[in-house]
Amino acid sequence: MNISAKDFGPNFHWGVSTAAYQIEGAHDKYGKGPSIWDDFVQRKKKILNQHTGDIACDFYHRYTNDLTLVKRLQIPNYRFSISWSRILPNGVGQVNQAGIDYYHRVIDFCVELGIEPWITLYHWDLPLSLHEKGGWTNRDIIQWFSIFVETCVKHFGSKVKHWMVLNEPMVFTGAGYFLGVHAPGKRGLNNFLAAAHHAALCQSEGGRILRSMQSNLKIGTTFSYSHIEPFLETSDKDIKAAKKVDALLNRLFLEPLLGLGYPTKELKLLSRIEKFMRQDDEKQLAFSMDFIGLQNYTREKISHSYMIPFMQAKIVKANKRGVPSTLMNWEVYPPCIFKALERYGSYSQINEIIVTENGAAFEDHLIDNQVIDIQRTKYLQEHIAQVRLAQQKGIPVNGYFVWTLMDNFEWAEGYHPRFGLVHIDFITQKRTIKMSGNWYRQFLSKLSEV
Ligand code: IFM
């Protein structure tokens, strides 16, 4: 690869992303209340191999070691999420001082090391007590979420500049409230549409709260984005199916935020969201973020299918197409990130895009204290090259964060898919920097060369 980190310019943000439940562990310690994930992992057959995030990478106790690794890898920005129930054990009400102190320690240590902390407010771990009141399907979530946001800004706003309101709302509402494969395991269109609408309202409201409490913050929110194509380019039915899936996966949360409303034209069933809407909601859904976080891993090919309720469309997975793929059965197709950036760049309302996640899970082998993860290294190199191409074409992309620092709890897939730049032995908690981590370090080291 003959581009260097320097080519992206001095203001480009290079980083690495993590999320609280996936790494912290200490799930029931130091005053933390239970979250929907603490509950969900206890249910039978929900998580591969019955894994849980109870201990995960034990980051809670090992954060100095792990942030020192971030420093060793020369990564200038560290993105992490705040566990809502560590700060507010019941979601609202009594603040847990131990939780506040813990995040202060994490932030302070980043700053001490010269690493810039970036906060995601909500990365899927809703306090269980709020779920018991309906969680994201209850409109009161707007009040509960506002309290959480205010609490975080009050405590950490003077130390952290970059904030993201939600992580991938389509994934936590789709998998958690429609398919039931993620916490809290609810199913059905009504649950999904209610959760989606309330999440979309919280997304903009969170932005407004951040801005009103502190005018100097850089405020964003993140979206999953998969480049969508019809399985058969010449089939009208596949073309139509692809447009519907694109509206659902890529536009549902982004476009109302940009003031464009829900994409009901391409996906009629979304008009059923109206029953959850109140006067003024359309206006309330919009907020002008400073940046949009784009999280891209793959492209999807879509075919028409009578069998799939509501959508009449299905994803033709990578293994069925015989294309190179990751352990998640996601196609490896580097131009997808260029196409994603191109699409975001086409919205005049978006001024700055940060790739807040990109990465891959492959079979790793720890041999003689080394993980030679050639495929992941190549994946990162090729995707970064596409980001550069987008930047050269004038698309306002201004950052790239690898998912993720270290192998961690990959939700319903447990610890099986490993995405990290650093290998974790989950029995001994030993950390080993992989070849991809060393490559990223070398790539970033050019930034400090004069
Ligand atoms: O691990 C997840 C993360 O929590 C959200 N974005 C996608 C990653 C890989 O599946």
Short mmCIF file of C-alpha atoms and ligand atoms in Angstrom, two decimals:
data_model
loop_
_atom_site.label_atom_id
_atom_site.label_comp_id
_atom_site.label_asym_id
_atom_site.label_seq_id
_atom_site.Cartn_x
_atom_site.Cartn_y
_atom_site.Cartn_z
CA MET A 1 0.00 0.00 0.00
CA ASN A 2 1.67 3.21 -1.03
CA ILE A 3 -0.44 5.77 0.75
CA SER A 4 0.43 7.02 4.17
CA ALA A 5 -1.64 8.41 7.03
CA LYS A 6 -0.01 11.76 6.33
CA ASP A 7 -1.65 11.92 2.90
CA PHE A 8 -5.02 12.40 4.58
CA GLY A 9 -3.89 15.71 6.05
CA PRO A 10 -3.06 16.94 9.55
CA ASN A 11 -6.69 17.33 10.69
CA PHE A 12 -7.83 13.84 9.78
CA HIS A 13 -8.90 11.85 12.87
CA TRP A 14 -7.37 8.37 13.11
CA GLY A 15 -8.71 6.18 15.83
CA VAL A 16 -10.03 2.96 17.22
CA SER A 17 -13.55 2.21 18.52
CA THR A 18 -14.91 0.12 21.40
CA ALA A 19 -18.20 -0.23 23.32
CA ALA A 20 -18.84 -0.61 27.05
CA TYR A 21 -20.68 -3.93 27.20
CA GLN A 22 -18.32 -5.56 24.74
CA ILE A 23 -15.17 -4.90 26.77
CA GLU A 24 -15.73 -3.63 30.32
CA GLY A 25 -16.86 -6.66 32.31
CA ALA A 26 -17.49 -5.81 36.01
CA HIS A 27 -21.12 -6.13 34.99
CA ASP A 28 -22.57 -6.20 38.49
CA LYS A 29 -19.84 -4.40 40.43
CA TYR A 30 -19.18 -0.93 41.85
CA GLY A 31 -22.82 0.09 41.95
CA LYS A 32 -23.66 -0.70 38.31
CA GLY A 33 -27.27 -1.68 37.67
CA PRO A 34 -28.23 -4.45 35.22
CA SER A 35 -28.71 -3.64 31.54
CA ILE A 36 -30.82 -5.43 28.95
CA TRP A 37 -27.68 -7.24 27.79
CA ASP A 38 -26.92 -8.55 31.29
CA ASP A 39 -30.39 -10.02 31.21
CA PHE A 40 -30.44 -11.22 27.60
CA VAL A 41 -27.21 -13.23 27.86
CA GLN A 42 -28.79 -15.30 30.65
CA ARG A 43 -31.55 -16.55 28.35
CA LYS A 44 -31.13 -19.95 26.77
CA LYS A 45 -29.86 -20.25 23.19
CA LYS A 46 -29.67 -16.52 22.55
CA ILE A 47 -25.89 -16.24 22.48
CA LEU A 48 -23.49 -18.59 20.73
CA ASN A 49 -21.91 -20.97 23.27
CA GLN A 50 -23.90 -19.21 26.06
CA HIS A 51 -21.13 -16.60 26.29
CA THR A 52 -21.78 -13.46 28.35
CA GLY A 53 -20.15 -10.05 28.71
CA ASP A 54 -19.86 -10.52 32.48
CA ILE A 55 -16.07 -10.30 32.32
CA ALA A 56 -15.40 -9.65 28.62
CA CYS A 57 -11.91 -8.07 28.32
CA ASP A 58 -12.05 -6.94 31.96
CA PHE A 59 -11.29 -3.46 30.65
CA TYR A 60 -12.85 -1.99 33.79
CA HIS A 61 -9.87 -3.24 35.80
CA ARG A 62 -7.30 -3.18 33.01
CA TYR A 63 -8.00 0.15 31.33
CA THR A 64 -4.56 1.58 32.13
CA ASN A 65 -2.91 -1.38 30.46
CA ASP A 66 -5.26 -1.24 27.46
CA LEU A 67 -5.02 2.49 26.92
CA THR A 68 -1.26 2.15 27.16
CA LEU A 69 -1.61 -0.32 24.28
CA VAL A 70 -3.56 2.31 22.32
CA LYS A 71 -0.64 4.64 22.93
CA ARG A 72 1.88 1.98 21.87
CA LEU A 73 -0.08 1.54 18.67
CA GLN A 74 0.25 5.32 18.17
CA ILE A 75 -3.52 5.70 17.80
CA PRO A 76 -4.42 9.33 18.53
CA ASN A 77 -8.19 8.93 19.15
CA TYR A 78 -10.05 6.44 21.33
CA ARG A 79 -13.81 6.01 20.95
CA PHE A 80 -15.70 4.30 23.78
CA SER A 81 -19.26 4.22 25.09
CA ILE A 82 -20.71 4.98 28.49
CA SER A 83 -22.69 2.26 30.18
CA TRP A 84 -25.94 4.02 31.11
CA SER A 85 -26.63 1.71 34.06
CA ARG A 86 -23.13 2.23 35.48
CA ILE A 87 -23.92 5.93 35.75
CA LEU A 88 -27.64 5.67 36.55
CA PRO A 89 -28.24 2.13 37.87
CA ASN A 90 -32.01 2.44 37.44
CA GLY A 91 -31.79 4.48 34.26
CA VAL A 92 -32.99 7.61 36.04
CA GLY A 93 -32.79 8.77 39.65
CA GLN A 94 -29.79 8.13 41.86
CA VAL A 95 -26.40 8.72 40.20
CA ASN A 96 -23.73 6.09 40.90
CA GLN A 97 -20.66 8.10 41.88
CA ALA A 98 -18.38 5.08 41.39
CA GLY A 99 -19.47 4.96 37.75
CA ILE A 100 -18.82 8.66 37.25
CA ASP A 101 -15.40 8.29 38.89
CA TYR A 102 -14.55 5.33 36.67
CA TYR A 103 -15.23 7.23 33.42
CA HIS A 104 -13.26 10.20 34.78
CA ARG A 105 -10.32 7.85 35.32
CA VAL A 106 -10.61 6.50 31.76
CA ILE A 107 -10.86 9.99 30.26
CA ASP A 108 -8.07 11.41 32.42
CA PHE A 109 -5.76 8.55 31.54
CA CYS A 110 -6.43 9.06 27.82
CA VAL A 111 -5.60 12.74 28.18
CA GLU A 112 -2.46 11.94 30.19
CA LEU A 113 -1.30 9.68 27.35
CA GLY A 114 -2.10 12.30 24.72
CA ILE A 115 -5.02 10.26 23.34
CA GLU A 116 -8.23 12.10 22.55
CA PRO A 117 -11.33 10.44 24.07
CA TRP A 118 -14.51 10.29 21.95
CA ILE A 119 -17.75 9.36 23.70
CA THR A 120 -20.68 7.38 22.32
CA LEU A 121 -23.62 7.89 24.65
CA TYR A 122 -25.68 4.85 23.76
CA HIS A 123 -24.16 1.63 22.46
CA TRP A 124 -27.09 -0.72 23.11
CA ASP A 125 -26.99 -1.40 26.86
CA LEU A 126 -30.28 0.06 28.08
CA PRO A 127 -30.80 -0.10 31.86
CA LEU A 128 -33.01 -3.11 32.60
CA SER A 129 -35.36 -1.13 34.81
CA LEU A 130 -36.22 1.11 31.85
CA HIS A 131 -36.85 -1.94 29.69
CA GLU A 132 -39.30 -3.12 32.34
CA LYS A 133 -41.25 0.08 31.65
CA GLY A 134 -41.26 -0.63 27.90
CA GLY A 135 -37.74 0.56 27.02
CA TRP A 136 -37.44 2.03 23.53
CA THR A 137 -41.10 1.29 22.79
CA ASN A 138 -42.19 3.74 25.52
CA ARG A 139 -42.19 7.39 24.48
CA ASP A 140 -41.03 8.31 27.99
CA ILE A 141 -37.60 7.14 26.81
CA ILE A 142 -37.11 10.66 25.49
CA GLN A 143 -37.22 11.97 29.08
CA TRP A 144 -35.09 9.14 30.44
CA PHE A 145 -32.51 9.51 27.69
CA SER A 146 -32.40 13.28 28.18
CA ILE A 147 -31.53 12.78 31.85
CA PHE A 148 -28.75 10.37 30.89
CA VAL A 149 -27.33 12.77 28.30
CA GLU A 150 -27.48 15.72 30.71
CA THR A 151 -25.74 13.70 33.42
CA CYS A 152 -22.92 12.72 31.07
CA VAL A 153 -22.39 16.23 29.69
CA LYS A 154 -22.49 17.74 33.17
CA HIS A 155 -19.73 15.41 34.34
CA PHE A 156 -17.56 14.91 31.26
CA GLY A 157 -18.39 17.82 28.96
CA SER A 158 -15.43 19.91 30.07
CA LYS A 159 -12.97 17.10 29.26
CA VAL A 160 -14.35 15.52 26.07
CA LYS A 161 -14.91 17.39 22.84
CA HIS A 162 -16.31 14.74 20.47
CA TRP A 163 -19.65 13.13 21.29
CA MET A 164 -21.85 10.65 19.43
CA VAL A 165 -25.47 10.28 20.48
CA LEU A 166 -26.40 6.76 19.29
CA ASN A 167 -24.58 3.79 17.89
CA GLU A 168 -26.29 2.23 14.85
CA PRO A 169 -29.97 2.75 15.74
CA MET A 170 -31.07 0.50 12.88
CA VAL A 171 -29.18 -2.42 14.39
CA PHE A 172 -30.38 -2.09 17.98
CA THR A 173 -34.00 -1.50 16.99
CA GLY A 174 -34.03 -4.05 14.13
CA ALA A 175 -32.21 -6.85 15.93
CA GLY A 176 -33.60 -6.02 19.38
CA TYR A 177 -37.22 -5.11 18.65
CA PHE A 178 -38.09 -6.73 15.31
CA LEU A 179 -36.04 -9.92 14.97
CA GLY A 180 -35.51 -10.55 18.68
CA VAL A 181 -31.93 -11.74 18.15
CA HIS A 182 -30.37 -8.98 20.26
CA ALA A 183 -31.42 -7.60 23.62
CA PRO A 184 -34.14 -7.13 24.72
CA GLY A 185 -35.33 -9.93 22.39
CA LYS A 186 -38.62 -8.36 21.34
CA ARG A 187 -40.24 -9.06 17.99
CA GLY A 188 -42.79 -7.64 15.62
CA LEU A 189 -43.44 -4.63 13.45
CA ASN A 190 -45.21 -2.58 16.11
CA ASN A 191 -42.41 -2.95 18.63
CA PHE A 192 -39.90 -2.10 15.94
CA LEU A 193 -41.67 0.99 14.61
CA ALA A 194 -42.30 2.37 18.10
CA ALA A 195 -38.67 1.76 19.12
CA ALA A 196 -37.40 3.22 15.84
CA HIS A 197 -39.43 6.40 16.13
CA HIS A 198 -38.43 6.99 19.74
CA ALA A 199 -34.78 6.29 18.96
CA ALA A 200 -34.94 8.76 16.05
CA LEU A 201 -36.40 11.38 18.41
CA CYS A 202 -33.71 10.67 21.03
CA GLN A 203 -31.05 10.95 18.34
CA SER A 204 -31.98 14.57 17.56
CA GLU A 205 -32.91 15.47 21.15
CA GLY A 206 -29.54 14.17 22.37
CA GLY A 207 -27.84 16.48 19.85
CA ARG A 208 -29.91 19.44 21.02
CA ILE A 209 -29.08 18.78 24.68
CA LEU A 210 -25.37 18.48 23.97
CA ARG A 211 -25.40 21.74 22.01
CA SER A 212 -27.45 23.66 24.53
CA MET A 213 -25.32 22.55 27.47
CA GLN A 214 -21.99 23.25 25.81
CA SER A 215 -21.53 25.17 22.61
CA ASN A 216 -17.92 24.09 22.02
CA LEU A 217 -18.64 20.35 21.56
CA LYS A 218 -18.35 18.49 18.26
CA ILE A 219 -21.57 16.54 18.05
CA GLY A 220 -22.36 13.56 15.89
CA THR A 221 -24.21 10.29 15.80
CA THR A 222 -23.42 7.01 14.03
CA PHE A 223 -25.16 4.84 11.45
CA SER A 224 -24.56 1.39 10.08
CA TYR A 225 -24.40 1.54 6.29
CA SER A 226 -24.18 -1.36 3.87
CA HIS A 227 -23.93 -0.61 0.20
CA ILE A 228 -27.00 -2.25 -1.36
CA GLU A 229 -27.26 -3.76 -4.85
CA PRO A 230 -29.91 -5.91 -6.53
CA PHE A 231 -28.84 -9.57 -6.77
CA LEU A 232 -29.79 -9.60 -10.46
CA GLU A 233 -29.02 -6.21 -11.95
CA THR A 234 -31.57 -6.79 -14.70
CA SER A 235 -34.46 -7.97 -12.54
CA ASP A 236 -37.04 -5.25 -11.85
CA LYS A 237 -38.23 -7.17 -8.82
CA ASP A 238 -34.71 -7.35 -7.36
CA ILE A 239 -34.17 -3.66 -8.11
CA LYS A 240 -37.36 -2.77 -6.25
CA ALA A 241 -36.46 -5.10 -3.38
CA ALA A 242 -33.01 -3.50 -3.13
CA LYS A 243 -34.55 -0.01 -2.89
CA LYS A 244 -36.79 -1.14 -0.05
CA VAL A 245 -33.92 -2.69 1.89
CA ASP A 246 -31.81 0.40 1.28
CA ALA A 247 -34.60 2.60 2.69
CA LEU A 248 -34.83 0.40 5.76
CA LEU A 249 -31.17 -0.21 6.48
CA ASN A 250 -29.56 3.00 5.28
CA ARG A 251 -32.10 5.81 5.26
CA LEU A 252 -34.60 5.23 8.07
CA PHE A 253 -32.61 7.05 10.76
CA LEU A 254 -30.40 9.31 8.67
CA GLU A 255 -33.01 11.12 6.57
CA PRO A 256 -35.36 12.34 9.33
CA LEU A 257 -32.28 13.68 11.11
CA LEU A 258 -31.38 15.61 7.97
CA GLY A 259 -34.90 17.05 7.82
CA LEU A 260 -36.00 14.80 4.95
CA GLY A 261 -38.56 12.75 6.88
CA TYR A 262 -38.91 8.96 6.85
CA PRO A 263 -38.31 7.29 3.45
CA THR A 264 -41.92 6.11 3.12
CA LYS A 265 -41.99 6.46 -0.65
CA GLU A 266 -39.60 3.54 -1.21
CA LEU A 267 -40.84 1.57 1.79
CA LYS A 268 -44.58 1.99 2.22
CA LEU A 269 -44.77 0.05 5.48
CA LEU A 270 -42.82 2.82 7.18
CA SER A 271 -45.91 5.01 6.94
CA ARG A 272 -47.27 2.88 9.79
CA ILE A 273 -44.78 4.73 11.98
CA GLU A 274 -47.26 7.62 11.82
CA LYS A 275 -49.33 6.11 14.56
CA PHE A 276 -46.48 6.79 16.97
CA MET A 277 -45.99 10.33 15.75
CA ARG A 278 -47.31 13.40 17.50
CA GLN A 279 -47.75 16.88 16.25
CA ASP A 280 -44.39 18.54 15.72
CA ASP A 281 -42.45 15.26 15.70
CA GLU A 282 -41.38 15.68 12.07
CA LYS A 283 -39.65 18.92 13.05
CA GLN A 284 -38.27 17.42 16.26
CA LEU A 285 -36.62 14.58 14.31
CA ALA A 286 -34.25 17.00 12.60
CA PHE A 287 -31.01 18.29 14.04
CA SER A 288 -27.90 19.59 12.37
CA MET A 289 -25.03 17.42 13.60
CA ASP A 290 -21.44 18.63 13.27
CA PHE A 291 -20.47 15.24 11.86
CA ILE A 292 -22.06 11.97 10.82
CA GLY A 293 -20.44 8.70 11.89
CA LEU A 294 -20.49 6.11 9.13
CA GLN A 295 -19.99 2.45 10.07
CA ASN A 296 -19.39 0.27 7.07
CA TYR A 297 -18.27 -3.33 6.77
CA THR A 298 -19.70 -4.79 3.58
CA ARG A 299 -22.16 -4.61 0.71
CA GLU A 300 -25.37 -6.60 0.47
CA LYS A 301 -27.04 -8.11 -2.59
CA ILE A 302 -30.81 -8.23 -2.40
CA SER A 303 -33.27 -10.47 -4.16
CA HIS A 304 -37.05 -10.37 -4.29
CA SER A 305 -38.72 -12.97 -2.08
CA TYR A 306 -42.44 -13.58 -1.59
CA MET A 307 -41.61 -15.52 1.57
CA ILE A 308 -40.33 -12.61 3.64
CA PRO A 309 -43.14 -10.81 5.45
CA PHE A 310 -43.43 -7.03 5.10
CA MET A 311 -40.36 -6.63 2.90
CA GLN A 312 -40.68 -9.31 0.18
CA ALA A 313 -36.93 -8.98 -0.04
CA LYS A 314 -34.00 -10.98 1.26
CA ILE A 315 -30.26 -10.62 1.61
CA VAL A 316 -28.31 -13.16 -0.44
CA LYS A 317 -25.49 -13.89 1.95
CA ALA A 318 -21.84 -13.99 0.88
CA ASN A 319 -21.51 -17.80 1.23
CA LYS A 320 -24.49 -18.30 -1.11
CA ARG A 321 -22.78 -16.08 -3.67
CA GLY A 322 -19.37 -17.76 -3.31
CA VAL A 323 -17.55 -14.47 -2.72
CA PRO A 324 -14.72 -13.82 -0.23
CA SER A 325 -16.16 -13.18 3.20
CA THR A 326 -15.37 -12.66 6.86
CA LEU A 327 -16.35 -14.88 9.80
CA MET A 328 -19.59 -12.89 10.01
CA ASN A 329 -20.42 -14.08 6.49
CA TRP A 330 -20.04 -10.49 5.29
CA GLU A 331 -18.59 -10.07 1.80
CA VAL A 332 -15.14 -8.52 1.62
CA TYR A 333 -15.59 -5.81 -0.98
CA PRO A 334 -13.43 -2.72 -0.30
CA PRO A 335 -15.18 -0.39 -2.83
CA CYS A 336 -18.26 -0.57 -0.58
CA ILE A 337 -16.76 2.01 1.75
CA PHE A 338 -16.11 4.37 -1.16
CA LYS A 339 -19.70 3.93 -2.32
CA ALA A 340 -20.97 4.53 1.21
CA LEU A 341 -18.95 7.73 1.48
CA GLU A 342 -20.07 8.82 -1.97
CA ARG A 343 -23.70 8.36 -0.92
CA TYR A 344 -23.27 10.32 2.31
CA GLY A 345 -21.37 12.97 0.38
CA SER A 346 -24.39 13.40 -1.88
CA TYR A 347 -26.52 14.76 0.99
CA SER A 348 -26.00 18.52 1.01
CA GLN A 349 -26.91 18.58 4.74
CA ILE A 350 -23.85 16.50 5.69
CA ASN A 351 -20.75 18.63 6.22
CA GLU A 352 -18.37 16.14 7.75
CA ILE A 353 -18.23 12.35 7.74
CA ILE A 354 -16.15 10.30 10.14
CA VAL A 355 -15.82 6.57 9.51
CA THR A 356 -16.46 5.63 13.13
CA GLU A 357 -16.19 1.86 12.48
CA ASN A 358 -14.65 -0.41 9.88
CA GLY A 359 -12.97 -3.75 10.42
CA ALA A 360 -13.24 -7.50 10.00
CA ALA A 361 -13.45 -10.78 11.88
CA PHE A 362 -11.29 -13.62 10.60
CA GLU A 363 -10.06 -16.89 12.07
CA ASP A 364 -6.99 -15.91 14.12
CA HIS A 365 -4.26 -18.25 15.34
CA LEU A 366 -2.02 -17.40 18.24
CA ILE A 367 1.24 -19.23 17.56
CA ASP A 368 4.50 -18.44 19.37
CA ASN A 369 2.98 -15.27 20.80
CA GLN A 370 2.09 -13.98 17.37
CA VAL A 371 -1.08 -13.58 15.35
CA ILE A 372 -0.28 -13.25 11.68
CA ASP A 373 -3.64 -11.91 10.54
CA ILE A 374 -2.82 -11.22 6.93
CA GLN A 375 -6.47 -11.04 5.84
CA ARG A 376 -7.41 -8.38 8.42
CA THR A 377 -4.30 -6.35 7.60
CA LYS A 378 -5.16 -6.45 3.92
CA TYR A 379 -8.82 -5.64 4.65
CA LEU A 380 -7.82 -2.50 6.58
CA GLN A 381 -5.28 -1.42 3.96
CA GLU A 382 -7.75 -1.80 1.11
CA HIS A 383 -10.59 -0.04 2.90
CA ILE A 384 -8.35 2.83 3.99
CA ALA A 385 -7.21 3.20 0.38
CA GLN A 386 -10.86 3.57 -0.64
CA VAL A 387 -11.38 6.22 2.03
CA ARG A 388 -8.45 8.13 0.56
CA LEU A 389 -9.99 7.85 -2.89
CA ALA A 390 -13.22 9.33 -1.55
CA GLN A 391 -11.31 12.15 0.08
CA GLN A 392 -9.49 12.85 -3.18
CA LYS A 393 -12.85 13.08 -4.94
CA GLY A 394 -13.81 15.89 -2.57
CA ILE A 395 -16.11 13.90 -0.27
CA PRO A 396 -15.87 15.49 3.20
CA VAL A 397 -14.55 12.43 5.02
CA ASN A 398 -12.42 13.48 7.94
CA GLY A 399 -11.71 10.46 10.08
CA TYR A 400 -11.31 6.70 10.22
CA PHE A 401 -11.67 4.48 13.30
CA VAL A 402 -10.90 0.76 13.23
CA TRP A 403 -13.41 -1.59 14.81
CA THR A 404 -11.88 -2.57 17.18
CA LEU A 405 -9.03 -2.27 19.64
CA MET A 406 -9.19 -5.83 20.95
CA ASP A 407 -11.18 -9.02 20.48
CA ASN A 408 -14.37 -8.71 22.48
CA PHE A 409 -17.94 -9.84 23.05
CA GLU A 410 -19.56 -9.80 19.61
CA TRP A 411 -23.19 -9.76 20.82
CA ALA A 412 -25.21 -12.82 19.70
CA GLU A 413 -22.02 -14.35 18.27
CA GLY A 414 -20.31 -14.38 21.67
CA TYR A 415 -16.51 -14.43 21.57
CA HIS A 416 -16.29 -16.40 18.36
CA PRO A 417 -15.70 -13.63 15.78
CA ARG A 418 -12.55 -11.72 16.62
CA PHE A 419 -12.31 -8.18 15.24
CA GLY A 420 -9.43 -6.82 17.33
CA LEU A 421 -6.07 -5.32 16.45
CA VAL A 422 -5.06 -6.97 19.71
CA HIS A 423 -5.69 -10.64 20.46
CA ILE A 424 -7.26 -11.52 23.80
CA ASP A 425 -6.90 -14.84 25.52
CA PHE A 426 -10.23 -14.82 27.36
CA ILE A 427 -8.99 -17.34 29.95
CA THR A 428 -5.79 -15.57 31.00
CA GLN A 429 -6.72 -12.07 29.71
CA LYS A 430 -3.32 -11.92 28.01
CA ARG A 431 -3.08 -9.28 25.30
CA THR A 432 -1.04 -9.85 22.11
CA ILE A 433 -0.76 -7.23 19.42
CA LYS A 434 -1.64 -8.81 16.08
CA MET A 435 0.13 -8.19 12.79
CA SER A 436 -2.75 -5.84 11.86
CA GLY A 437 -2.14 -3.82 15.04
CA ASN A 438 1.55 -3.52 14.23
CA TRP A 439 0.71 -2.53 10.68
CA TYR A 440 -1.72 0.18 11.90
CA ARG A 441 0.97 1.44 14.31
CA GLN A 442 3.50 1.69 11.50
CA PHE A 443 0.98 3.37 9.22
CA LEU A 444 0.12 5.93 11.89
CA SER A 445 3.73 6.45 13.00
CA LYS A 446 4.30 8.51 9.84
CA LEU A 447 1.98 11.14 11.36
CA SER A 448 4.59 12.09 13.92
CA GLU A 449 7.45 12.26 11.38
CA VAL A 450 8.45 15.78 10.49
O1 IFM B 1 -19.35 -5.22 17.30
C1 IFM B 1 -20.17 -4.43 16.50
C2 IFM B 1 -20.37 -3.06 17.14
O2 IFM B 1 -20.87 -3.15 18.43
C3 IFM B 1 -21.34 -2.24 16.31
N1 IFM B 1 -20.93 -2.21 14.93
C4 IFM B 1 -20.60 -3.45 14.30
C5 IFM B 1 -19.60 -4.22 15.12
C6 IFM B 1 -19.24 -5.56 14.44
O3 IFM B 1 -20.37 -6.35 14.30
#
